[in-house]
Amino acid sequence: MENRKTIIGKFSLLLILILLSILLYLYARVFHKALDSGIALTMPVAMRILARSGTSLLGMVVSATLIAAVSLAFQTITENRVLTPSMLGFDSVFLATQSVLVFFASTVSFMGKLFANPYYNFFITTGIMLLISVMMYSIMLRKNKNNIAFLLLFGLILSSIVQSLTNYIEVLLDPQQFQQLKAVTTVSITNMNESVIVIAAPAMVFLTFLFVKRSREFDVMQLGESNAKSLGVPYIKRVNQTLILIALAMAVTTALIGPVTFLGLLSVNIARELFKTYRHKVLFWGSIFISILCLVLGQGLVELLRYATPVTVLIDLIGGTYLIILILKERKL
């Protein structure tokens, strides 16, 4: 385990890299784009672009923080470093909810209002995702049994069923409704739901506080259920509470920027390799810093390359490759 001075030095390096990535992103958004297109960059125009870029930066920080925190907590309670919360089917539930709202928007007046209002839409989507998660947990984890493997299997099956339902609804939509659905569900960094950031940011602070506050319990829980119980940690209760927090955090980040499947996997495992420690307090903040760095730096490079490809595609490509490496490494061990 590394000493305190080494850990502080690595955090300082990550912070410097994050600040440089933010500067790169702002340069790409404001100055590079203006120079590349030959547009005269006046002060009012630059300030408007900076204001919008600041909102996007806040959205990236919120999403990256939540994804990193929930991924580390999920890997701890599942005792597996190659799993992510996305396997529980949150992305499919988000798509299905939006499809149902669009389908009934033209025939049911209040459904149309719910779909058009970003705040109502956000709360409904988050509430449904949280409700389905609670139902999954109550069914699969009943009678104080830690059936995490069955929960993951149930999540994969649910994801397939919901995806089939979404595809069926899309067939029934007219072209205009289909375009509306794609505009809402094709969420990315450049097309994030900026209206709900004022809700997502406080939620991020609250959820991150709860995760970090329980760092010592997570340190014990990674020893296994029997050892955690013998050391005084109410293991089953904490697992259920953690799963509820994970569901809420994933609902918020999916509604904000859409699915980023492998960002958490990438940031958490890089943090494990970088800090060489079992302490979750260090791993939580290390994963968060690395997650923010990956998302902001990736988006800055994408902006410089004229949106050649979405940053989520790059992260999923790198993360998927890293997942294969981890699986092969685990087999050798």
Coordinates of C-alpha atoms in Angstrom, one line a residue:
M1 CA 0.0 0.0 0.0
E2 CA 1.4 3.4 -0.9
N3 CA 2.2 6.1 1.5
R4 CA 0.1 9.3 2.0
K5 CA 2.6 11.6 0.2
T6 CA 2.6 9.4 -3.0
I7 CA -1.2 9.3 -3.0
I8 CA -1.4 13.1 -2.7
G9 CA 1.1 13.4 -5.5
K10 CA -0.9 11.2 -7.8
F11 CA -4.1 13.1 -7.0
S12 CA -2.3 16.4 -7.8
L13 CA -1.2 15.1 -11.1
L14 CA -4.7 14.0 -12.0
L15 CA -6.1 17.4 -11.0
I16 CA -3.5 19.1 -13.2
L17 CA -4.4 16.8 -16.2
I18 CA -8.1 17.6 -15.6
L19 CA -7.5 21.3 -15.7
L20 CA -5.5 21.0 -18.9
S21 CA -8.3 18.9 -20.4
I22 CA -10.8 21.6 -19.5
L23 CA -8.7 24.2 -21.2
L24 CA -8.4 22.0 -24.3
Y25 CA -12.1 21.5 -24.3
L26 CA -12.8 25.2 -24.0
Y27 CA -10.3 26.1 -26.7
A28 CA -11.8 23.5 -29.1
R29 CA -15.3 24.8 -28.4
V30 CA -14.6 28.5 -28.7
F31 CA -11.4 29.4 -30.5
H32 CA -10.6 26.4 -32.7
K33 CA -14.1 26.1 -34.1
A34 CA -14.2 29.9 -34.9
L35 CA -10.8 29.8 -36.6
D36 CA -11.6 26.6 -38.5
S37 CA -14.9 28.0 -39.9
G38 CA -13.5 31.5 -40.5
I39 CA -16.1 33.2 -38.3
A40 CA -15.1 36.5 -36.6
L41 CA -15.2 35.7 -32.8
T42 CA -16.6 38.7 -31.0
M43 CA -16.8 39.0 -27.2
P44 CA -20.6 38.5 -26.9
V45 CA -20.5 35.4 -29.1
A46 CA -17.5 34.0 -27.2
M47 CA -19.3 34.6 -23.9
R48 CA -22.4 32.8 -25.1
I49 CA -20.3 29.8 -26.3
L50 CA -18.4 29.7 -23.0
A51 CA -21.7 29.8 -21.0
R52 CA -23.0 26.8 -23.0
S53 CA -19.6 25.0 -22.7
G54 CA -19.7 25.6 -18.9
T55 CA -23.1 23.9 -18.7
S56 CA -21.8 21.0 -20.8
L57 CA -18.7 20.7 -18.5
L58 CA -20.9 20.6 -15.4
G59 CA -23.0 17.8 -17.0
M60 CA -19.8 15.8 -17.8
V61 CA -18.5 16.2 -14.2
V62 CA -21.9 15.1 -12.8
S63 CA -22.2 12.1 -15.1
A64 CA -18.5 11.0 -14.7
T65 CA -18.7 11.3 -10.9
L66 CA -21.8 9.2 -10.6
I67 CA -20.7 6.6 -13.1
A68 CA -17.3 6.1 -11.3
A69 CA -18.9 6.0 -7.8
V70 CA -21.6 3.5 -8.6
S71 CA -19.2 1.3 -10.6
L72 CA -16.8 0.9 -7.7
A73 CA -19.6 0.2 -5.2
F74 CA -21.2 -2.3 -7.6
Q75 CA -17.9 -4.1 -8.1
T76 CA -17.4 -4.3 -4.4
I77 CA -20.8 -5.8 -3.6
T78 CA -20.6 -8.2 -6.5
E79 CA -17.0 -9.1 -5.7
N80 CA -16.1 -8.9 -9.3
R81 CA -14.1 -6.1 -11.0
V82 CA -15.3 -6.8 -14.6
L83 CA -19.0 -6.0 -13.9
T84 CA -20.8 -2.7 -14.4
P85 CA -24.3 -1.5 -13.3
S86 CA -25.3 -1.2 -16.9
M87 CA -25.8 -5.0 -16.8
L88 CA -29.0 -4.4 -14.8
G89 CA -30.7 -3.0 -17.8
F90 CA -31.1 0.7 -17.0
D91 CA -30.4 1.8 -20.5
S92 CA -33.2 -0.3 -22.0
V93 CA -35.7 0.9 -19.3
F94 CA -34.8 4.5 -20.3
L95 CA -35.4 3.9 -24.0
A96 CA -38.7 2.1 -23.3
T97 CA -40.1 4.9 -21.1
Q98 CA -39.4 7.5 -23.7
S99 CA -41.0 5.3 -26.4
V100 CA -44.2 4.9 -24.4
L101 CA -44.4 8.6 -23.7
V102 CA -43.9 9.4 -27.4
F103 CA -46.4 6.8 -28.5
F104 CA -49.2 8.2 -26.3
A105 CA -48.2 11.9 -26.6
S106 CA -50.4 12.5 -29.7
T107 CA -53.5 10.7 -28.3
V108 CA -53.4 11.5 -24.6
S109 CA -53.0 15.2 -23.9
F110 CA -51.3 15.0 -20.5
M111 CA -48.8 12.4 -21.8
G112 CA -47.7 14.9 -24.4
K113 CA -47.2 17.5 -21.7
L114 CA -45.2 15.1 -19.7
F115 CA -43.0 14.2 -22.6
A116 CA -42.4 17.9 -23.7
N117 CA -41.6 19.2 -20.2
P118 CA -37.9 18.2 -19.5
Y119 CA -38.4 18.2 -15.7
Y120 CA -41.5 16.0 -15.7
N121 CA -39.9 13.7 -18.2
F122 CA -36.8 13.5 -16.0
F123 CA -38.7 12.7 -12.9
I124 CA -41.0 10.1 -14.6
T125 CA -38.0 8.3 -16.2
T126 CA -36.0 8.3 -13.0
G127 CA -39.0 7.2 -11.0
I128 CA -39.8 4.3 -13.3
M129 CA -36.2 3.1 -13.4
L130 CA -36.0 3.3 -9.6
L131 CA -39.3 1.5 -9.2
I132 CA -38.3 -1.3 -11.5
S133 CA -35.0 -1.6 -9.7
V134 CA -36.7 -1.9 -6.3
M135 CA -39.0 -4.6 -7.7
M136 CA -36.0 -6.5 -9.1
Y137 CA -34.2 -6.3 -5.7
S138 CA -37.2 -7.3 -3.7
I139 CA -37.8 -10.4 -5.9
M140 CA -34.2 -11.5 -6.4
L141 CA -32.8 -10.6 -3.0
R142 CA -35.7 -11.6 -0.8
K143 CA -35.3 -13.7 2.4
N144 CA -31.9 -12.1 3.1
K145 CA -30.2 -14.0 0.4
N146 CA -27.3 -12.4 -1.5
N147 CA -28.4 -13.6 -5.0
I148 CA -26.3 -11.1 -6.9
A149 CA -25.6 -13.6 -9.7
F150 CA -29.4 -14.1 -10.2
L151 CA -30.0 -10.4 -10.1
L152 CA -27.5 -9.9 -13.0
L153 CA -29.1 -12.7 -15.0
F154 CA -32.5 -11.2 -14.3
G155 CA -31.2 -7.8 -15.4
L156 CA -29.9 -9.1 -18.7
I157 CA -33.2 -10.9 -19.4
L158 CA -35.2 -7.8 -18.5
S159 CA -33.0 -5.7 -20.8
S160 CA -33.7 -8.1 -23.8
I161 CA -37.5 -8.1 -23.1
V162 CA -37.7 -4.3 -22.8
Q163 CA -35.5 -3.8 -25.9
S164 CA -37.9 -6.0 -27.9
L165 CA -40.9 -3.9 -26.6
T166 CA -39.1 -0.7 -27.6
N167 CA -38.5 -2.0 -31.1
Y168 CA -42.2 -3.0 -31.4
I169 CA -43.3 0.5 -30.3
E170 CA -40.9 2.1 -32.8
V171 CA -42.6 0.2 -35.6
L172 CA -46.0 1.7 -34.6
L173 CA -44.8 5.3 -34.6
D174 CA -45.3 7.6 -37.5
P175 CA -42.2 9.3 -39.0
Q176 CA -42.6 12.5 -36.9
Q177 CA -43.0 10.6 -33.7
F178 CA -40.0 8.5 -34.6
Q179 CA -37.9 11.6 -35.1
Q180 CA -39.0 12.9 -31.7
L181 CA -38.1 9.7 -30.0
K182 CA -34.6 9.6 -31.6
A183 CA -34.1 13.3 -30.7
V184 CA -34.7 12.4 -27.0
T185 CA -33.1 9.0 -26.7
T186 CA -30.0 9.8 -28.8
V187 CA -28.5 11.6 -25.8
S188 CA -24.8 12.5 -25.9
I189 CA -22.3 15.0 -24.5
T190 CA -23.2 17.5 -27.2
N191 CA -26.9 16.8 -26.9
M192 CA -27.4 16.4 -23.1
N193 CA -30.5 17.3 -21.3
E194 CA -29.1 20.6 -19.9
S195 CA -32.4 21.6 -18.3
V196 CA -32.1 18.9 -15.6
I197 CA -28.5 19.7 -14.6
V198 CA -29.9 21.9 -11.8
I199 CA -31.5 18.7 -10.4
A200 CA -28.7 16.3 -11.3
A201 CA -25.9 18.3 -9.7
P202 CA -27.3 18.3 -6.2
A203 CA -28.3 14.6 -6.6
M204 CA -24.6 13.9 -7.6
V205 CA -23.3 15.7 -4.5
F206 CA -25.7 13.9 -2.2
L207 CA -25.1 10.4 -3.6
T208 CA -21.3 10.8 -3.8
F209 CA -21.4 11.9 -0.1
L210 CA -23.3 8.7 0.8
F211 CA -20.9 6.5 -1.1
V212 CA -17.7 8.0 0.3
K213 CA -19.2 8.1 3.8
R214 CA -19.5 4.3 3.7
S215 CA -15.9 3.8 2.5
R216 CA -14.9 1.9 5.6
E217 CA -17.8 -0.4 5.4
F218 CA -17.0 -1.1 1.7
D219 CA -13.4 -1.9 2.8
V220 CA -14.9 -4.6 5.1
M221 CA -17.5 -5.8 2.6
Q222 CA -14.9 -6.7 0.0
L223 CA -13.7 -9.4 2.4
G224 CA -16.9 -11.3 1.8
E225 CA -20.3 -11.7 3.5
S226 CA -19.2 -14.0 6.4
N227 CA -16.2 -11.9 7.3
A228 CA -18.1 -8.6 7.0
K229 CA -20.9 -9.9 9.4
S230 CA -18.3 -11.2 11.9
L231 CA -16.7 -7.7 11.9
G232 CA -20.1 -6.0 12.7
V233 CA -21.2 -4.8 9.2
P234 CA -24.9 -5.5 8.4
Y235 CA -23.9 -7.0 5.0
I236 CA -27.3 -7.8 3.5
K237 CA -28.8 -4.4 4.6
R238 CA -25.9 -2.5 3.2
V239 CA -26.0 -4.4 -0.1
N240 CA -29.7 -3.6 -0.6
Q241 CA -29.2 0.1 0.3
T242 CA -26.2 0.3 -2.1
L243 CA -28.2 -1.2 -4.9
I244 CA -31.0 1.4 -4.4
L245 CA -28.4 4.2 -4.5
I246 CA -26.8 2.7 -7.6
A247 CA -30.3 2.6 -9.3
L248 CA -30.9 6.2 -8.5
A249 CA -27.5 7.4 -9.7
M250 CA -27.7 5.4 -12.9
A251 CA -31.2 6.8 -13.6
V252 CA -29.9 10.3 -13.2
T253 CA -26.8 9.9 -15.4
T254 CA -28.7 7.9 -18.1
A255 CA -31.4 10.6 -18.4
L256 CA -28.7 13.3 -18.5
I257 CA -26.1 12.0 -21.1
G258 CA -27.4 8.5 -22.1
P259 CA -25.5 5.2 -21.7
V260 CA -21.8 5.2 -21.2
T261 CA -21.3 1.5 -20.6
F262 CA -17.6 1.1 -20.0
L263 CA -16.6 4.5 -18.5
G264 CA -17.0 3.2 -15.0
L265 CA -15.2 -0.1 -15.7
L266 CA -12.3 1.8 -17.2
S267 CA -11.9 4.5 -14.5
V268 CA -12.3 2.1 -11.5
N269 CA -9.8 -0.4 -12.8
I270 CA -7.3 2.3 -13.7
A271 CA -7.7 3.7 -10.2
R272 CA -7.0 0.3 -8.7
E273 CA -3.8 -0.1 -10.8
L274 CA -2.7 3.5 -10.1
F275 CA -3.2 3.7 -6.4
K276 CA -2.5 0.1 -5.4
T277 CA -4.7 0.2 -2.3
Y278 CA -7.8 -1.5 -0.9
R279 CA -9.1 1.7 0.8
H280 CA -12.4 2.8 -0.9
K281 CA -12.0 6.4 0.2
V282 CA -8.9 6.7 -2.0
L283 CA -10.4 4.5 -4.8
F284 CA -13.7 6.5 -4.9
W285 CA -11.9 9.8 -5.4
G286 CA -9.3 8.3 -7.7
S287 CA -12.0 6.7 -9.9
I288 CA -14.0 10.0 -10.0
F289 CA -10.9 12.0 -11.0
I290 CA -10.0 9.5 -13.8
S291 CA -13.6 9.3 -15.0
I292 CA -13.8 13.1 -15.3
L293 CA -10.4 13.2 -17.1
C294 CA -11.4 10.5 -19.6
L295 CA -14.7 12.2 -20.4
V296 CA -13.5 15.8 -20.6
L297 CA -10.3 14.9 -22.5
G298 CA -12.1 12.6 -24.9
Q299 CA -14.7 15.3 -25.6
G300 CA -12.0 17.9 -26.2
L301 CA -10.3 15.7 -28.7
V302 CA -13.6 15.0 -30.4
E303 CA -14.3 18.7 -30.7
L304 CA -10.9 19.2 -32.3
L305 CA -11.6 16.5 -34.8
R306 CA -14.9 18.1 -35.8
Y307 CA -17.1 15.5 -34.2
A308 CA -15.5 12.7 -36.2
T309 CA -17.0 10.2 -33.7
P310 CA -18.9 10.6 -30.4
V311 CA -16.7 10.4 -27.3
T312 CA -19.0 7.6 -25.9
V313 CA -18.0 5.4 -28.9
L314 CA -14.3 5.9 -28.1
I315 CA -14.8 5.2 -24.4
D316 CA -16.8 2.0 -25.2
L317 CA -14.1 0.9 -27.7
I318 CA -11.3 1.4 -25.2
G319 CA -13.3 0.1 -22.3
G320 CA -14.5 -3.0 -24.2
T321 CA -10.9 -3.8 -25.2
Y322 CA -9.8 -3.4 -21.6
L323 CA -12.6 -5.6 -20.4
I324 CA -11.3 -8.4 -22.7
I325 CA -7.8 -7.9 -21.2
L326 CA -9.2 -8.1 -17.7
I327 CA -11.1 -11.3 -18.4
L328 CA -8.0 -13.0 -19.9
K329 CA -6.0 -11.8 -17.0
E330 CA -8.5 -13.3 -14.5
R331 CA -8.4 -16.6 -16.4
K332 CA -4.6 -16.7 -16.0
L333 CA -4.9 -16.0 -12.3

